[in-house]
Coordinates of C-alpha atoms in Angstrom, one line a residue:
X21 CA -80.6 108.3 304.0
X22 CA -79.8 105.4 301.6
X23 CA -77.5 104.9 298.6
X24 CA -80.5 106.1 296.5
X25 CA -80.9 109.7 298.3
X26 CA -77.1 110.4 298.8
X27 CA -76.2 111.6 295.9
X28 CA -78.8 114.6 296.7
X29 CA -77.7 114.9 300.4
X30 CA -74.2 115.1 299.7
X31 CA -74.6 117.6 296.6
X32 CA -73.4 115.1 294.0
X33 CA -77.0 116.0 292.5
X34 CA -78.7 119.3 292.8
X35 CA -82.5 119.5 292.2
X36 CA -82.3 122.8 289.1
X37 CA -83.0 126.2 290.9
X38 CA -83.5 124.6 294.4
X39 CA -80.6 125.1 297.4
X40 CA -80.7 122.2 300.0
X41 CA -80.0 122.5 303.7
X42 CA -80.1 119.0 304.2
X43 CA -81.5 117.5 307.8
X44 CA -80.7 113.8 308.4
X45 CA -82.5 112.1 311.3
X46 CA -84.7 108.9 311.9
X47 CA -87.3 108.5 309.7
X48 CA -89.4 108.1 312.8
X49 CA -88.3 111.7 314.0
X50 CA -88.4 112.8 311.2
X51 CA -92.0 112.3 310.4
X52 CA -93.0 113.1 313.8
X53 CA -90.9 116.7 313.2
X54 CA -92.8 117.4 309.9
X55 CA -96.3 116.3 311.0
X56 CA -96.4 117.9 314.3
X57 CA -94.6 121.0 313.7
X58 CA -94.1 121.0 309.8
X59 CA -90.2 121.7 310.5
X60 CA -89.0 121.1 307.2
X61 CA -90.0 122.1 303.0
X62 CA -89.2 118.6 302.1
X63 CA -89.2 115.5 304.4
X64 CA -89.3 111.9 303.6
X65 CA -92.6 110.6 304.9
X66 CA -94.6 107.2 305.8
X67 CA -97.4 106.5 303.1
X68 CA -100.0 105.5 305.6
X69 CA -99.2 108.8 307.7
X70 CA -99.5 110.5 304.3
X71 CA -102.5 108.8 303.4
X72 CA -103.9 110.0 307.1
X73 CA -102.8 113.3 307.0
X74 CA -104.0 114.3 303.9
X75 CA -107.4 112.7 304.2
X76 CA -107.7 115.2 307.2
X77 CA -106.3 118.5 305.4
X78 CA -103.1 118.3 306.2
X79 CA -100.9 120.7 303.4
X80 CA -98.6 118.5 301.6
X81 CA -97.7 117.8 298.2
X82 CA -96.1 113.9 297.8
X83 CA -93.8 113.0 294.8
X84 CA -93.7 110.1 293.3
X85 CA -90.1 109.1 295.0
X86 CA -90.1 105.9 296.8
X87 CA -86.7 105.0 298.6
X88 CA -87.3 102.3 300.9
X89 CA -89.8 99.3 300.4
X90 CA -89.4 95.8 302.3
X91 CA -91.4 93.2 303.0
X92 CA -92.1 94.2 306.5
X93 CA -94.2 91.4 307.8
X94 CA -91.0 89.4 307.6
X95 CA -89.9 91.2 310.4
X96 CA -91.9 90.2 313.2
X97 CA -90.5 88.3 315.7
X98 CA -92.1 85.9 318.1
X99 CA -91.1 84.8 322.1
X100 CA -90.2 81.2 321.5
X101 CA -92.7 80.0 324.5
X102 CA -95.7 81.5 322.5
X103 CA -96.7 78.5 320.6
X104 CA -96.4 80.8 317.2
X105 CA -94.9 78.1 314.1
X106 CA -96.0 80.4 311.4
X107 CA -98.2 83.7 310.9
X108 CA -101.8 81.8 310.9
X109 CA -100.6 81.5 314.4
X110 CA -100.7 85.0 315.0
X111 CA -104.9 84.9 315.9
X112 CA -105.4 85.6 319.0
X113 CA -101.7 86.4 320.9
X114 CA -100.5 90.1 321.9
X115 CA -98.6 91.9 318.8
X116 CA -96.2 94.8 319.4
X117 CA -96.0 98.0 317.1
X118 CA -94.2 101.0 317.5
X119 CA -97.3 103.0 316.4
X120 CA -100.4 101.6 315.2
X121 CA -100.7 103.8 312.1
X122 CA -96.9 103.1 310.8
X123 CA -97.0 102.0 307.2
X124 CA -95.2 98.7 308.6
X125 CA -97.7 98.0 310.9
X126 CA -100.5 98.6 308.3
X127 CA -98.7 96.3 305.7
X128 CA -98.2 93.8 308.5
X129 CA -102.1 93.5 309.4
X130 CA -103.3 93.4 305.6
X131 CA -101.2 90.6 304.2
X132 CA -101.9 88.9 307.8
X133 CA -105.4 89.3 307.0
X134 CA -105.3 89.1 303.2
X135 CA -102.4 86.3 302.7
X136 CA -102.8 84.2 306.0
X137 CA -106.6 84.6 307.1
X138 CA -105.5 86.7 310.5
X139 CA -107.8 89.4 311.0
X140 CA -106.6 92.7 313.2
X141 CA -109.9 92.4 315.1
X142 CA -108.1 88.3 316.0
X143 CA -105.3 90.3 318.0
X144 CA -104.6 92.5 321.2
X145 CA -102.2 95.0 320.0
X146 CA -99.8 96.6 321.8
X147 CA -98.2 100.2 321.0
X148 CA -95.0 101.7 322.2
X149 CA -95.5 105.6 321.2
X150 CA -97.0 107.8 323.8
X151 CA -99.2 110.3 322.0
X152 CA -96.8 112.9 322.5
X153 CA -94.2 111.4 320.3
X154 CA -96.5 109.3 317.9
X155 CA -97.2 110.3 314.5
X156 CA -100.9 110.0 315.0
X157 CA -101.1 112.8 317.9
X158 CA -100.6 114.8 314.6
X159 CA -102.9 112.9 311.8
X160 CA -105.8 112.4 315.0
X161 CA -105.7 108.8 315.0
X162 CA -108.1 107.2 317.3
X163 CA -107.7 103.2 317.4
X164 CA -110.6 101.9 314.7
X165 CA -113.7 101.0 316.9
X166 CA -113.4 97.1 318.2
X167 CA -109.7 97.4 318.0
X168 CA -107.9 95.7 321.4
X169 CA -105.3 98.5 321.6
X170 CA -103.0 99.1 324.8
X171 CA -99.9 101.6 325.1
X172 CA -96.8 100.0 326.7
X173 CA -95.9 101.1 329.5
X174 CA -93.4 104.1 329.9
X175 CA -90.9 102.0 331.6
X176 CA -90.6 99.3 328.7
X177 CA -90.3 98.6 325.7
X178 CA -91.5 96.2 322.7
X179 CA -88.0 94.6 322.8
X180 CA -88.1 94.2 326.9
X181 CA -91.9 93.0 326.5
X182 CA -91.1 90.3 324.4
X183 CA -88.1 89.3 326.0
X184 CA -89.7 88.7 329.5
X185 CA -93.2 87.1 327.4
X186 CA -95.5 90.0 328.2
X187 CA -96.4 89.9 324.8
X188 CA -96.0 87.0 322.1
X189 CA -94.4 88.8 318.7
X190 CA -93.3 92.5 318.1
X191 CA -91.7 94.3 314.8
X192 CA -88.7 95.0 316.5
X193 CA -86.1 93.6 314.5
X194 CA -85.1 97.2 313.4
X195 CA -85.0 98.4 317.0
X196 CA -82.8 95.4 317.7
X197 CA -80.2 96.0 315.0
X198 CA -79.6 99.5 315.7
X199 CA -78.5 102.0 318.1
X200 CA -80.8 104.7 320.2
X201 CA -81.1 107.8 317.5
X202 CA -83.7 109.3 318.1
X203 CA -86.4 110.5 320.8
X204 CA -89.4 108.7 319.3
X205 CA -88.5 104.8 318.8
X206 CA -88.3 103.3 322.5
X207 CA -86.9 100.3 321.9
X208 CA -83.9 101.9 320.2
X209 CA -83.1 102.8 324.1
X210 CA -84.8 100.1 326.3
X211 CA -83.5 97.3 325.1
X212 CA -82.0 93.9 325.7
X213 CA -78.6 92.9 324.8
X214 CA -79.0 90.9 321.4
X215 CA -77.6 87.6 323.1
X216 CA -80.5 87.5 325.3
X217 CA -82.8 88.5 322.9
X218 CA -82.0 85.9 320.3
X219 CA -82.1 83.2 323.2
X220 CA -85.5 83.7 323.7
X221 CA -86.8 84.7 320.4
X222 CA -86.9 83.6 316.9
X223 CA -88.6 84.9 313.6
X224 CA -92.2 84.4 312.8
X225 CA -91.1 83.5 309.1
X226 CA -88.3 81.0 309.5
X227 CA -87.0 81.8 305.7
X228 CA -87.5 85.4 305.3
X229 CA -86.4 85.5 301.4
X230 CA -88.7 82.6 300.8
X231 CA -91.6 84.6 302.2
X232 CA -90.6 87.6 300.4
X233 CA -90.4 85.6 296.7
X234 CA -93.8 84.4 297.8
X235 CA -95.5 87.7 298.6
X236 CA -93.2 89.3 295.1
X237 CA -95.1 86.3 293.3
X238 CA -98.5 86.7 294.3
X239 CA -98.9 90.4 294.1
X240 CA -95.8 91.7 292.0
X241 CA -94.6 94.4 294.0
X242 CA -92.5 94.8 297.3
X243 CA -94.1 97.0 299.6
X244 CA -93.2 100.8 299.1
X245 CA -92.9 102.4 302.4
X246 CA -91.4 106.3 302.7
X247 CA -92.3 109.0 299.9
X248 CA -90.9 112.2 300.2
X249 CA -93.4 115.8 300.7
X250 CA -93.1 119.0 300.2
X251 CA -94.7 121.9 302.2
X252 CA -98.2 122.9 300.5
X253 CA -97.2 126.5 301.2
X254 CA -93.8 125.7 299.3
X255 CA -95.5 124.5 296.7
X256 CA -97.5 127.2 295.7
X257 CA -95.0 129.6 296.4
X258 CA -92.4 128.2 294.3
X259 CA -94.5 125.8 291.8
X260 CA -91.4 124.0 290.0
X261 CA -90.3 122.6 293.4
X262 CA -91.8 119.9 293.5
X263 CA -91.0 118.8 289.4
X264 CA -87.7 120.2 289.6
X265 CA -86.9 118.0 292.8
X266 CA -88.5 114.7 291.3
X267 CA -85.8 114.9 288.5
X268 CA -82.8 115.3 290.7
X269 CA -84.4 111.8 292.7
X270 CA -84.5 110.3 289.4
X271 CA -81.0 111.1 288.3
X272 CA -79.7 110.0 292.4
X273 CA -81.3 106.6 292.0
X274 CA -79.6 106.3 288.6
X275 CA -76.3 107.3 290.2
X276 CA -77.5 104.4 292.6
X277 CA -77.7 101.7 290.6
X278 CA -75.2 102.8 288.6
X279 CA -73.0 101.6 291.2
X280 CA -75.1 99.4 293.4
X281 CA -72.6 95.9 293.3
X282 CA -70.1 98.3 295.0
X283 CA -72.5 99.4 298.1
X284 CA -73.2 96.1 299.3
X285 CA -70.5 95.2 301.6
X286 CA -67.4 93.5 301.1
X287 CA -67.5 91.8 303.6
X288 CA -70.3 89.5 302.5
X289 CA -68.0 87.9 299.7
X290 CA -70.0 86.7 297.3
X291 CA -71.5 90.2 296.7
X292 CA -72.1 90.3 293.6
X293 CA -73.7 86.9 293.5
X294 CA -76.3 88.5 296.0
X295 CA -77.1 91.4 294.1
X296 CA -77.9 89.0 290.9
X297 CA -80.0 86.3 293.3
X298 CA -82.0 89.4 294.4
X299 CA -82.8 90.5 291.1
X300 CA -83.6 87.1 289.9
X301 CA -86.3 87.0 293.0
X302 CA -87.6 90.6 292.0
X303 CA -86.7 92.0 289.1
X304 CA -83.9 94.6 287.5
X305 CA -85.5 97.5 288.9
X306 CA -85.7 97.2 292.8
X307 CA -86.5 100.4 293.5
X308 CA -89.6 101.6 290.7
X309 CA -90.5 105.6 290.7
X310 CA -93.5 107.1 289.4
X311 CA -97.1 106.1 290.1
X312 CA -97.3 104.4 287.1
X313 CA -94.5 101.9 288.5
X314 CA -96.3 101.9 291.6
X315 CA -100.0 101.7 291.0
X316 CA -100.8 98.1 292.6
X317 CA -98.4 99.0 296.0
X318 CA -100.1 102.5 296.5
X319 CA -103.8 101.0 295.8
X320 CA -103.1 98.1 298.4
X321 CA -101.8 100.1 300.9
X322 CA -104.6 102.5 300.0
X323 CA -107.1 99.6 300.4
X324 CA -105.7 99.0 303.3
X325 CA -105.8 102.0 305.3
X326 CA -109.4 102.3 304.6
X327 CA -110.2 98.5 305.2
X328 CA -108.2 98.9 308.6
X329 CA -110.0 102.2 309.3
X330 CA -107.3 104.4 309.7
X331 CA -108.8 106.4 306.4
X332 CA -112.6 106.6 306.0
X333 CA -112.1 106.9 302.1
X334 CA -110.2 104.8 299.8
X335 CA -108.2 107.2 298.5
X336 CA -107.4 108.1 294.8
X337 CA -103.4 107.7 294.8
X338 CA -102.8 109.7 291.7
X339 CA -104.4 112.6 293.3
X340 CA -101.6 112.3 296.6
X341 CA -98.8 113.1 294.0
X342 CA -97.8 116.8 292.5
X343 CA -99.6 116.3 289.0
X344 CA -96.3 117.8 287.5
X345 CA -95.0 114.6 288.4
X346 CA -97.4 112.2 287.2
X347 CA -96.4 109.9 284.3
X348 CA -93.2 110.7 283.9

């Protein structure tokens, strides 16, 4: 949950004609809840899982709702012993994901490969989901063929690999700056205390924002990451759902930004002097909905998937989305 969904999760907005029972849990639980046991009528859900699971029949119906992009690459972070100065340097050490098929992990290995020449085929990847609490026990994902792919071991984690240099870089840095929630994410749980950790680790990109003005430059987008899905058998069943729910997101995130200098923390002082510095580096409107909005994200990632061969079509993003919601 974010300042753009809260309005809906706390009833400030209601979707017309629709009563909420709202569930709020990691994203990573949460998509491994909808995919493996399809718990919920709505869930937020990872684009690459989405673009796996539908590809393979899965019943869902997307809307065009996108609350949380980043430039994910950023976060990987590097064991200072590994010789790594910059992202070029990434070909040929041992990565760390928390799933091979997570939309950050996908976006990581394209603009490695795309923007800094460093091809997934260049690196021995390591992944910290066992397959039964991995999204891709649900969407069948087998590691694409030539892949160097190894599961970490049940007693460690990313964040402990990297620490002790059993691996060279990881995207941990969300593990690292939150607590254990939930039963998929083990780094959340086996971790290192962050003293430690930042003694013996440092970021692959040195200037994080730099990067990210750099990638917004170049491709004119920040990567989209969650969607939201509803059940197919929801859908048909009740056939304004999906409509009705994509309006009550679009009046939240106006609520959101409505107010969005007061949700960045006080505590940073010059807050509002952030918020305008960030729009300067990306634009007025942060957080785009609609496909229209989001055409060149969804067709890279799309590109993606397929070049990485975790979807053996390129698929046609407008036909993902309820077409109640298209263009609006």
């Amino acid at each position: 949950m974010n300042e753009r969904t809260r309005p809906i999760m706390d009833g400030t907005v209601q979707p017309e004609g629709i009563t909420l029972c709202p569930v709020v849990s990691d994203p990573a639980e949460t998509f491994w809840r909808m995919l493996r046991f399809g718990e919920f009528d709505v869930s937020e859900m990872s684009i690459s899982s989405l673009l796996m699971a539908l590809e393979r029949g899965a019943d869902l119906v997307a809307i065009p709702a996108f609350p949380s992009r980043r430039f994910m690459h950023t976060e990987l972070v590097c064991h200072r012993d590994a010789g790594i100065g910059g992202p070029a340097d990434l070909a040929g050490k041992r990565l760390g994901v928390g799933e091979y098929q997570q939309t950050a992990a996908l976006w990581t290995r394209g603009i490695l490969e795309h923007d800094f020449g460093v091809s997934q085929f260049d690196v021995e990847w390591y992944m910290e989901r066992t397959p039964d609490r991995s999204h891709g026990a649900a969407t069948g994902f087998q590691p694409p063929p030539g892949i160097s792919l190894r599961f970490v071991p049940g007693d460690r984690s990313l964040s402990t690999m990297l620490a002790t240099h059993q691996i060279d870089a990881a995207l941990v840095k969300r593990a690292m700056r939150k607590p254990a929630s939930n039963v998929v994410e083990r780094s959340a749980r086996l971790t290192v205390a962050p003293a430690e950790f930042r003694r013996v680790t440092r970021p692959v990109f040195a200037d994080p924002m730099a990067e990210g003005q750099r990638f917004y430059r170049a491709h004119g987008f920040v990567p989209v990451n969650h969607t939201y899905v509803v059940r197919g058998d929801v859908a048909r069943r009740y056939p304004w759902v999906p409509f009705n729910l994509y309006q009550a997101m679009l009046r939240a995130k106006e609520l959101a930004e409505r107010d969005l200098v007061n949700s960045v923390p006080l505590s940073l002082i010059f807050r509002e002097e952030y918020l305008a510095r960030t729009e300067e580096l990306l634009g007025p409107d942060l957080f785009p909905y609609g496909v229209r909005a989001n055409r060149a994200a969804l067709e890279t990632i799309a590109g993606y998937s397929h070049e990485q061969g975790l979807t053996s079509e390129r698929a046609d993003v407008a036909g993902l989305f309820a077409p109640s919601t298209l263009d609006l």
